PDB file of C-alpha atoms in Angstrom:
ATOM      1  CA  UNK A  22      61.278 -82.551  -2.830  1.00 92.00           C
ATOM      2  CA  UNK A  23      60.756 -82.113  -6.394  1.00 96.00           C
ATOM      3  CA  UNK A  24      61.156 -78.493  -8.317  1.00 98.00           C
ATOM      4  CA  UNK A  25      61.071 -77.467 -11.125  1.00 98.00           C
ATOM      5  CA  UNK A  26      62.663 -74.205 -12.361  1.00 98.00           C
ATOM      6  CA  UNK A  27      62.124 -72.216 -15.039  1.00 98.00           C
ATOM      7  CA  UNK A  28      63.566 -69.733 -17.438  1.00 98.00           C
ATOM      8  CA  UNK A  29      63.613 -67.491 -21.109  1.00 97.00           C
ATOM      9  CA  UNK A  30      63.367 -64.525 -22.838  1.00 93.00           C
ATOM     10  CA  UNK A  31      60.488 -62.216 -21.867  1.00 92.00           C
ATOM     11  CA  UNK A  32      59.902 -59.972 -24.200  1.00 98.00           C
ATOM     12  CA  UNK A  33      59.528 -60.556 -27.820  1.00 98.00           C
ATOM     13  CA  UNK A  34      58.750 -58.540 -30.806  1.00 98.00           C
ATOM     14  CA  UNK A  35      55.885 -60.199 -33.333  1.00 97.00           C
ATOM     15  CA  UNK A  36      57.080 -63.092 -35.245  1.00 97.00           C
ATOM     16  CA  UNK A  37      59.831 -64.228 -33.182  1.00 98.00           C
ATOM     17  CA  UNK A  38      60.496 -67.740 -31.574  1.00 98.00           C
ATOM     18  CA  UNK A  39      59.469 -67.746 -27.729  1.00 98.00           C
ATOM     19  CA  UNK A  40      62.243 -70.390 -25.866  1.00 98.00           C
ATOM     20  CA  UNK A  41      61.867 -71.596 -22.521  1.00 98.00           C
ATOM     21  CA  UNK A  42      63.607 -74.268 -20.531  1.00 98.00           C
ATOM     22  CA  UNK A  43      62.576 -75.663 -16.975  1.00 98.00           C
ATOM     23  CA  UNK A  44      65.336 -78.121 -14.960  1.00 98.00           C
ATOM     24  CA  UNK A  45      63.965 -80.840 -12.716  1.00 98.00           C
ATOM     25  CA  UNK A  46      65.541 -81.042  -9.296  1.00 97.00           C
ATOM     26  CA  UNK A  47      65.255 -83.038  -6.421  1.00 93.00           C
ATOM     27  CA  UNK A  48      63.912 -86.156  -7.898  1.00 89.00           C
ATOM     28  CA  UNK A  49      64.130 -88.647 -11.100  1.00 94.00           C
ATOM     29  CA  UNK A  50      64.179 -87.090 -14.683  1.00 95.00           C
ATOM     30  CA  UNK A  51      63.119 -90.631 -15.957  1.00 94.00           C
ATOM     31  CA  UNK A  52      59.867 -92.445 -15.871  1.00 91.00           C
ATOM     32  CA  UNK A  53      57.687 -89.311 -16.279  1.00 95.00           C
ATOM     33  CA  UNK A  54      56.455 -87.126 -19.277  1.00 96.00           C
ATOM     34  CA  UNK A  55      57.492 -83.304 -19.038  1.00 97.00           C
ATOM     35  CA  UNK A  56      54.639 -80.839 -19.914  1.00 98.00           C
ATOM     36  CA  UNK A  57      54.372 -76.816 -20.979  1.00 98.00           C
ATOM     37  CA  UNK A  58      51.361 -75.332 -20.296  1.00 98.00           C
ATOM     38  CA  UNK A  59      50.411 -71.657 -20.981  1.00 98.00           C
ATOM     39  CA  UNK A  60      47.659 -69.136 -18.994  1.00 98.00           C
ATOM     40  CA  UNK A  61      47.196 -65.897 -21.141  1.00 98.00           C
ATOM     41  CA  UNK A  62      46.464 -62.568 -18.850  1.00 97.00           C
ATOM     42  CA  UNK A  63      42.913 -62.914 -17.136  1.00 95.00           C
ATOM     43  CA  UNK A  64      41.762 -66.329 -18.830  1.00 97.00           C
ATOM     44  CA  UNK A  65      42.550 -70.148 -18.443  1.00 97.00           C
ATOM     45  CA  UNK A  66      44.836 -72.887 -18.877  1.00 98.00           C
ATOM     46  CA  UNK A  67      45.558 -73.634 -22.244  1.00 98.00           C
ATOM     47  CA  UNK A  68      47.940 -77.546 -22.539  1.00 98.00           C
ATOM     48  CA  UNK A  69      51.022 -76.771 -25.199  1.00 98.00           C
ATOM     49  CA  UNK A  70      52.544 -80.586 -25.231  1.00 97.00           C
ATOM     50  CA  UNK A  71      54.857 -82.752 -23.772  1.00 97.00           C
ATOM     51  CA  UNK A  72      57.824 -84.459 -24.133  1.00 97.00           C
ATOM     52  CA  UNK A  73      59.331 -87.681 -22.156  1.00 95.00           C
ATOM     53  CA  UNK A  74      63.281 -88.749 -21.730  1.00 95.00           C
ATOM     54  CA  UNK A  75      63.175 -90.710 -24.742  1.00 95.00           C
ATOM     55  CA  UNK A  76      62.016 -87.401 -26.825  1.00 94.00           C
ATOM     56  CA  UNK A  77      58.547 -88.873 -27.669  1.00 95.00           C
ATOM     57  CA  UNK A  78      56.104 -85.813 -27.816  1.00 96.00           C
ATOM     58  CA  UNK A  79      52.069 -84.718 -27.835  1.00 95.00           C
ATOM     59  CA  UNK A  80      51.377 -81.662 -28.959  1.00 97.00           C
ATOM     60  CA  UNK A  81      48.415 -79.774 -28.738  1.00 97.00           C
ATOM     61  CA  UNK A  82      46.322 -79.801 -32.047  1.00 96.00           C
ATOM     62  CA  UNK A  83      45.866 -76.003 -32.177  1.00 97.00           C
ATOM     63  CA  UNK A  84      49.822 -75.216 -31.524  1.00 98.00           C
ATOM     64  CA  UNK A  85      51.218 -78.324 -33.363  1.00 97.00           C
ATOM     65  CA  UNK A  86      52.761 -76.613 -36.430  1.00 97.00           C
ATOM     66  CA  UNK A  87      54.552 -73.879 -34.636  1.00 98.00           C
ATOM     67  CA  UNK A  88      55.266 -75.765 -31.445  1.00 98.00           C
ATOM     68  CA  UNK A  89      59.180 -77.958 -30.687  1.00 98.00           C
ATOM     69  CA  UNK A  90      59.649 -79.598 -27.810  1.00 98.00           C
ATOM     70  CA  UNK A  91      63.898 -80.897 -26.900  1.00 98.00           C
ATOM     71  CA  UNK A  92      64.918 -83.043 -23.765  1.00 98.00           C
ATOM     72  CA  UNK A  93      68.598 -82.534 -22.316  1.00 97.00           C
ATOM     73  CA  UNK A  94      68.587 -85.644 -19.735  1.00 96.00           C
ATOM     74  CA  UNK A  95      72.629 -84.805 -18.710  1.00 96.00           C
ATOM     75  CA  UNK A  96      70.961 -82.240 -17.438  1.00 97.00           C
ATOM     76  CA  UNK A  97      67.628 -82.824 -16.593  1.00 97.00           C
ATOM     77  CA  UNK A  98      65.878 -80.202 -18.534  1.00 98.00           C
ATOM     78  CA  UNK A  99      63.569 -79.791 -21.069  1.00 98.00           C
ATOM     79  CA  UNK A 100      62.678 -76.796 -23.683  1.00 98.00           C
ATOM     80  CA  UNK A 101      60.184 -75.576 -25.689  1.00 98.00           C
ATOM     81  CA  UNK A 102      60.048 -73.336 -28.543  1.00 98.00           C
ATOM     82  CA  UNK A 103      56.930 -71.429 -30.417  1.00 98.00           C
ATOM     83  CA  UNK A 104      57.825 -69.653 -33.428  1.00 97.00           C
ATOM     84  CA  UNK A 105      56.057 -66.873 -35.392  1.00 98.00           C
ATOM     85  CA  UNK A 106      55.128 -65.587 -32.351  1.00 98.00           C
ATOM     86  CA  UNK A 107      51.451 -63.076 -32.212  1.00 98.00           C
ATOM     87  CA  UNK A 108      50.092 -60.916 -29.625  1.00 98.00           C
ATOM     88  CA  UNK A 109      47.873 -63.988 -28.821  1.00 98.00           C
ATOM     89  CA  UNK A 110      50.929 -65.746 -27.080  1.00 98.00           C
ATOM     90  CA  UNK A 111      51.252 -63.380 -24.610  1.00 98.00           C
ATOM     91  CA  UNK A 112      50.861 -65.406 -21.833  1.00 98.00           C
ATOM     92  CA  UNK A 113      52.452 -66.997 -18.771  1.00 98.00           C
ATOM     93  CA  UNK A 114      54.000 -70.162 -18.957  1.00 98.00           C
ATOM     94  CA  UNK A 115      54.364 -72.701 -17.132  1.00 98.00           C
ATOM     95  CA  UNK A 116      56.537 -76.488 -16.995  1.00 98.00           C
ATOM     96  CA  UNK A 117      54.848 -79.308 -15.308  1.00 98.00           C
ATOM     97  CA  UNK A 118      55.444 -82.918 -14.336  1.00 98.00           C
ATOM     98  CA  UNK A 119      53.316 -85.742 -15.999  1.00 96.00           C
ATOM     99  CA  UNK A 120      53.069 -89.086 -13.338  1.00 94.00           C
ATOM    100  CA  UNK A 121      52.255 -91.559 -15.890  1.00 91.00           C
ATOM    101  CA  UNK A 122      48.781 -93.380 -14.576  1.00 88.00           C
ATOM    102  CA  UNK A 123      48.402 -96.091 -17.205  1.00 81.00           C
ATOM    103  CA  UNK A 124      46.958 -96.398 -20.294  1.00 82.00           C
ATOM    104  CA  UNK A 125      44.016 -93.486 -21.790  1.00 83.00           C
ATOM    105  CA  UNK A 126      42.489 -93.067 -25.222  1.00 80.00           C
ATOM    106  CA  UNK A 127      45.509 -90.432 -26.265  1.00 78.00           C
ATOM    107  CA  UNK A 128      48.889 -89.252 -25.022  1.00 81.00           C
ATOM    108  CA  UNK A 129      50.582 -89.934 -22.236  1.00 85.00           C
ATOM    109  CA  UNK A 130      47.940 -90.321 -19.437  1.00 87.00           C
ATOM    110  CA  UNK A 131      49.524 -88.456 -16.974  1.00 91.00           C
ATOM    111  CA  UNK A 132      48.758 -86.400 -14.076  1.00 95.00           C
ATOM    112  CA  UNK A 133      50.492 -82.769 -13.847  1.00 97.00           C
ATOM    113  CA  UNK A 134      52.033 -82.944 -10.269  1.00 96.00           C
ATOM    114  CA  UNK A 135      54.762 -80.829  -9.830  1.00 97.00           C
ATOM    115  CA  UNK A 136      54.635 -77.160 -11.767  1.00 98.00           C
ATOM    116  CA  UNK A 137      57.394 -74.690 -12.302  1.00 98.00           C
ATOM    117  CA  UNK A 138      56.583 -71.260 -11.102  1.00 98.00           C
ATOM    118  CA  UNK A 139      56.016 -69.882 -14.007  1.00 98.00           C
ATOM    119  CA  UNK A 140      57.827 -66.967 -16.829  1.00 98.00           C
ATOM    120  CA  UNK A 141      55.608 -64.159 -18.011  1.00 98.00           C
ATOM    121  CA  UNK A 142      56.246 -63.944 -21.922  1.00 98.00           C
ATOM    122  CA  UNK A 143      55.103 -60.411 -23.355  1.00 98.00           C
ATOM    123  CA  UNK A 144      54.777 -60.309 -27.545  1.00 98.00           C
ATOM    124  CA  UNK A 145      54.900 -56.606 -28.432  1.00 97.00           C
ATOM    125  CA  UNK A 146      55.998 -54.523 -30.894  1.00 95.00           C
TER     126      UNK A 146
ATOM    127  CA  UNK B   3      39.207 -82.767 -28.841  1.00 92.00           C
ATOM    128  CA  UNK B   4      37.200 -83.296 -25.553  1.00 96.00           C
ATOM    129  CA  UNK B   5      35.791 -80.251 -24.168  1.00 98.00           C
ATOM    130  CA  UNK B   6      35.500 -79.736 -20.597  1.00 98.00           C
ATOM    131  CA  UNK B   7      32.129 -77.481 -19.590  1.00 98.00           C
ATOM    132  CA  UNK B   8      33.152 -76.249 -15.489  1.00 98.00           C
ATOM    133  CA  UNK B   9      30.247 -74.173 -13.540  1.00 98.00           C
ATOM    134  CA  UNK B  10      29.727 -72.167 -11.790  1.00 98.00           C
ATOM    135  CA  UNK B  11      32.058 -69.347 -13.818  1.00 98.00           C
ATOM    136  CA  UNK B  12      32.167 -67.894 -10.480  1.00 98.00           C
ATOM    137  CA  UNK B  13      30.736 -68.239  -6.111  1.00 98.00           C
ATOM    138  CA  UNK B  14      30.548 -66.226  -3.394  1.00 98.00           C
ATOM    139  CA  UNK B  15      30.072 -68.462   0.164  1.00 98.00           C
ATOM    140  CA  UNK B  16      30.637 -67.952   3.962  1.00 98.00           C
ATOM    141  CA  UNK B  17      33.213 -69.630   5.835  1.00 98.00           C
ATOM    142  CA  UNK B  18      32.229 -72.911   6.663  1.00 98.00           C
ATOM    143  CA  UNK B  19      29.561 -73.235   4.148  1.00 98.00           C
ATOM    144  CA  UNK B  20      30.093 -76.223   1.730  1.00 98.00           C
ATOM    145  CA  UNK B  21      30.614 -75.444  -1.881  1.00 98.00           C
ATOM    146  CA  UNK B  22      30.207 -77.508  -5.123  1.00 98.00           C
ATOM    147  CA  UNK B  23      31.668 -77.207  -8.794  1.00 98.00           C
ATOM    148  CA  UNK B  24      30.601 -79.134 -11.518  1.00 98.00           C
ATOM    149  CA  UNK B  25      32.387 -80.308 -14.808  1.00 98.00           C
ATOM    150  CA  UNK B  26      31.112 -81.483 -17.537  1.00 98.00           C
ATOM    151  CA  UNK B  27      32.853 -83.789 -20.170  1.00 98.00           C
ATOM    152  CA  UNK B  28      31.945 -83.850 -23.816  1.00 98.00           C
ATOM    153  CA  UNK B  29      32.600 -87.247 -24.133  1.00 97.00           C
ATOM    154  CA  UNK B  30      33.042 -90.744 -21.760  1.00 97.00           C
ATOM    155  CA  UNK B  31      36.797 -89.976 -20.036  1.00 96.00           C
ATOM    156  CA  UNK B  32      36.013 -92.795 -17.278  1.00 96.00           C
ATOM    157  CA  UNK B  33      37.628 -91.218 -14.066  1.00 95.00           C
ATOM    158  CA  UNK B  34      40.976 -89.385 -15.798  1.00 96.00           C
ATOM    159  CA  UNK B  35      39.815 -85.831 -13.836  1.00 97.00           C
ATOM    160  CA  UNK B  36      41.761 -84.054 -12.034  1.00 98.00           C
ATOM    161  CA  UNK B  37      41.046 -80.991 -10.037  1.00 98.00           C
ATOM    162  CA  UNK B  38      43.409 -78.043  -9.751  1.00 98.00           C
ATOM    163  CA  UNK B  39      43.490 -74.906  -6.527  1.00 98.00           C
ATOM    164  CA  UNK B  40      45.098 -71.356  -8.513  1.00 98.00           C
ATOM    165  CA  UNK B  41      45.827 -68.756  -6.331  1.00 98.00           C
ATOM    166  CA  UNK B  42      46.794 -65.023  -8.070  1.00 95.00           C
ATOM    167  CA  UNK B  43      50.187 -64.776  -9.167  1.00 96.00           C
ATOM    168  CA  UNK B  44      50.756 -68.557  -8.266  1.00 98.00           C
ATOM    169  CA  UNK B  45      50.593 -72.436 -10.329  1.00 98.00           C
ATOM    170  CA  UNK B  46      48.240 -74.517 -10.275  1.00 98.00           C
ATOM    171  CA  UNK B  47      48.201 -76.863  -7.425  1.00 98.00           C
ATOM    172  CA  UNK B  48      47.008 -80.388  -7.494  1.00 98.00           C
ATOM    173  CA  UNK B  49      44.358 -81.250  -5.545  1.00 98.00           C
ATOM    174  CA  UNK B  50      42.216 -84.080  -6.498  1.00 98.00           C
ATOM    175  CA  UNK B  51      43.125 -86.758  -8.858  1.00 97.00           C
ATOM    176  CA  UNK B  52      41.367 -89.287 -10.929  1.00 96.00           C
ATOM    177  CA  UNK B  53      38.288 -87.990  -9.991  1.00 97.00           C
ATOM    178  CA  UNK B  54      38.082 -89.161  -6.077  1.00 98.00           C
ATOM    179  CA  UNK B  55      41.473 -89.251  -4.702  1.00 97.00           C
ATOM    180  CA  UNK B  56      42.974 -86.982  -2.440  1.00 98.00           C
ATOM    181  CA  UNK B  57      46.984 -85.625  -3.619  1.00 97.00           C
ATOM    182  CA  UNK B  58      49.023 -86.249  -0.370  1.00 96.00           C
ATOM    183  CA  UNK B  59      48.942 -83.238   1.844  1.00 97.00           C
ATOM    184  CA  UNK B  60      45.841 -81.695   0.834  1.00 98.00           C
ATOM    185  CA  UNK B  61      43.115 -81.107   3.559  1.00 98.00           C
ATOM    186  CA  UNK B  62      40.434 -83.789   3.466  1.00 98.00           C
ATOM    187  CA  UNK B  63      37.435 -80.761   3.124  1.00 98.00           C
ATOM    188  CA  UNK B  64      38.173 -80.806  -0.359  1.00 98.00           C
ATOM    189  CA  UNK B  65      36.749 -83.923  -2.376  1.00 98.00           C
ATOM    190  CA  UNK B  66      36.041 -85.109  -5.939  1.00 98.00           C
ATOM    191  CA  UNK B  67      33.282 -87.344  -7.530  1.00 98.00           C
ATOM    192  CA  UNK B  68      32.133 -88.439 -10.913  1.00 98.00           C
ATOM    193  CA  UNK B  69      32.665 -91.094 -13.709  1.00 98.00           C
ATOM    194  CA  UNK B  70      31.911 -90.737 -17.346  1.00 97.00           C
ATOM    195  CA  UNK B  71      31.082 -86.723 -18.620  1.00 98.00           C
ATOM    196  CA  UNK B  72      29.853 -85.567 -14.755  1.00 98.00           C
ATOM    197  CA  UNK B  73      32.002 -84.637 -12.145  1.00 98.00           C
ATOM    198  CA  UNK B  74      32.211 -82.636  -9.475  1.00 98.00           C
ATOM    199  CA  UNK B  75      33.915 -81.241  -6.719  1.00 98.00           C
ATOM    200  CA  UNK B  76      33.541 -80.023  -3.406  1.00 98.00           C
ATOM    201  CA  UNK B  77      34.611 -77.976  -0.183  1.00 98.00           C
ATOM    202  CA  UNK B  78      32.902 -79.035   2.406  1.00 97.00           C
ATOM    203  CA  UNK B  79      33.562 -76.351   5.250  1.00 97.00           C
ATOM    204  CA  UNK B  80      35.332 -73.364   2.918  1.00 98.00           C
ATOM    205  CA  UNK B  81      37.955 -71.753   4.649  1.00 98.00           C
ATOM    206  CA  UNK B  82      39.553 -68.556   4.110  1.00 97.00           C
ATOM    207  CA  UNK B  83      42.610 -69.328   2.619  1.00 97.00           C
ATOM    208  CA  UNK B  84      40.652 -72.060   0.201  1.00 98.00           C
ATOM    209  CA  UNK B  85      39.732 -68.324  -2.101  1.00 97.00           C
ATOM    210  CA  UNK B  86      41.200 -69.209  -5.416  1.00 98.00           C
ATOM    211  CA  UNK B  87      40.303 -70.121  -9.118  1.00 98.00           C
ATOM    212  CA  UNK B  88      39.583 -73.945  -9.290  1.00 98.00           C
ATOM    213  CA  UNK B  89      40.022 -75.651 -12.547  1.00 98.00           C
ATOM    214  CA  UNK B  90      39.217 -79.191 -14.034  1.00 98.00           C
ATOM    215  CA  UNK B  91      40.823 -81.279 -16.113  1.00 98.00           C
ATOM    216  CA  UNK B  92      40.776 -83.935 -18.346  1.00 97.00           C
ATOM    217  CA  UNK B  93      43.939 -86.221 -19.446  1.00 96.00           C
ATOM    218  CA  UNK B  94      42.161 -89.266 -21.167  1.00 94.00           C
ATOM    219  CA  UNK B  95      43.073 -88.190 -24.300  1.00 94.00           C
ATOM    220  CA  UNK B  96      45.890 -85.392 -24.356  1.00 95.00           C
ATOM    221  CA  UNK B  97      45.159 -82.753 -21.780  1.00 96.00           C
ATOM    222  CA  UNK B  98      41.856 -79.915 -21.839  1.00 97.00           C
ATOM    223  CA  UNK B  99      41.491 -77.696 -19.090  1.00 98.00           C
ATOM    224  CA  UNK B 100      37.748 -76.176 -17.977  1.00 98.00           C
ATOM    225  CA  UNK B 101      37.431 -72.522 -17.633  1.00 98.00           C
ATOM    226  CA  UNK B 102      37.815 -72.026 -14.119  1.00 98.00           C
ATOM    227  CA  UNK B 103      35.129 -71.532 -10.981  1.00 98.00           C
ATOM    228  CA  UNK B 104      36.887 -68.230  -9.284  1.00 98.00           C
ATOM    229  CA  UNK B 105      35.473 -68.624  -5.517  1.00 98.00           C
ATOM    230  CA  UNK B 106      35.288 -65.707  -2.982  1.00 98.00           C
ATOM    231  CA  UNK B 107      34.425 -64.846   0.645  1.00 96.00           C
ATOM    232  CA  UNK B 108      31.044 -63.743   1.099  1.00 94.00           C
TER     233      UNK B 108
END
């Protein structure tokens, strides 16, 4: 059975770099695009961008400039970094699995699958 | 970016009653819709994907139609533990989420 595990810092003061990394276990690292996906308190899902084996990313639009994405396949893990961190980012994130489905309009045309259980990130001062 | 317009915000139904959320794409995504079950303090779950198929393992009272900008998605006989936030999404072009249909127990 696939899962995927998660971990980082929780707590951050204002303009500091939120880093997370999730590790895949339980089935194959390759073949699929690896996703971060963030759900502030009380509202939605909000997609932060993916990364695949090879390191090719997508990045949300809104997050791009602040947003890096790195792939560890010796270890089947993947990371994600957000600098200047706000109080906007407060959030809880997640990692996700992308099944690739075929070809789309834009980015990897995958379904999200298999989710971490997700890290609670708090930006305070 | 393609926005995805979900309704109702919010439902109350009985158990068994049949219930019915709609999404609505801003522009032509063919069938790349999937449909996600969020219980509190858990992740999403996968439920429905490309608009009409069933993920493996989820109960067949849940089901998903649609094709173009209008979809939607339905519990046929709601069941207590189906109380939970649904969301849409859309993964034609990168990945937009709706804003959620939270449905209770009347």
């Amino acid at each position: 059975q696939v899962q995927l595990q998660q971990w980082g810092a929780g707590l951050l003061k204002p303009s500091e770099t939120l880093s997370l990394t999730c590790a895949v276990y339980g089935g194959s690292f390759s073949g699929y695009y690896w996703s971060w996906i963030r759900q502030p308190p009380g509202r939605g899902l909000e997609w932060i961008g993916e990364i695949n084996p090879s390191g090719s990313t997508n990045f949300n639009p809104s997050l791009k400039s602040r947003v890096t994405m790195s792939v560890d396949t010796s270890r089947n893990q993947f990371s994600l970094k957000l600098s200047s961190v706000t109080a906007a980012d407060t959030a809880v994130y997640y990692c996700a699995r992308g099944r690739i489905r075929g070809y789309c309009s834009g980015g990897s045309c995958s379904i999200l699958d298999y989710w971490g259980q997700g890290t609670q990130v708090t930006v305070s001062s | 970016d393609i926005q995805m317009t979900q309704s109702p915000s919010s439902l109350s139904a009985s158990v068994g009653d049949s219930v019915t959320i709609t999404c609505q794409a801003s522009q032509d995504i063919t069938n790349y819709l999937n449909w996600y079950q969020q219980k509190p303090g858990k992740a999403p779950k996968l439920l429905i994907y490309d608009a009409s198929s069933l993920e493996t393992g989820v109960p067949s009272r849940f089901s998903g139609s649609g094709f173009g900008t209008a979809f939607t998605f339905t519990i046929s006989s709601l069941q207590p533990e189906d109380i939970a936030t649904y969301y849409c999404q859309q993964y034609d072009n990168l990945f937009t989420f709706g804003g959620g249909t939270k449905v209770e127990i009347k």
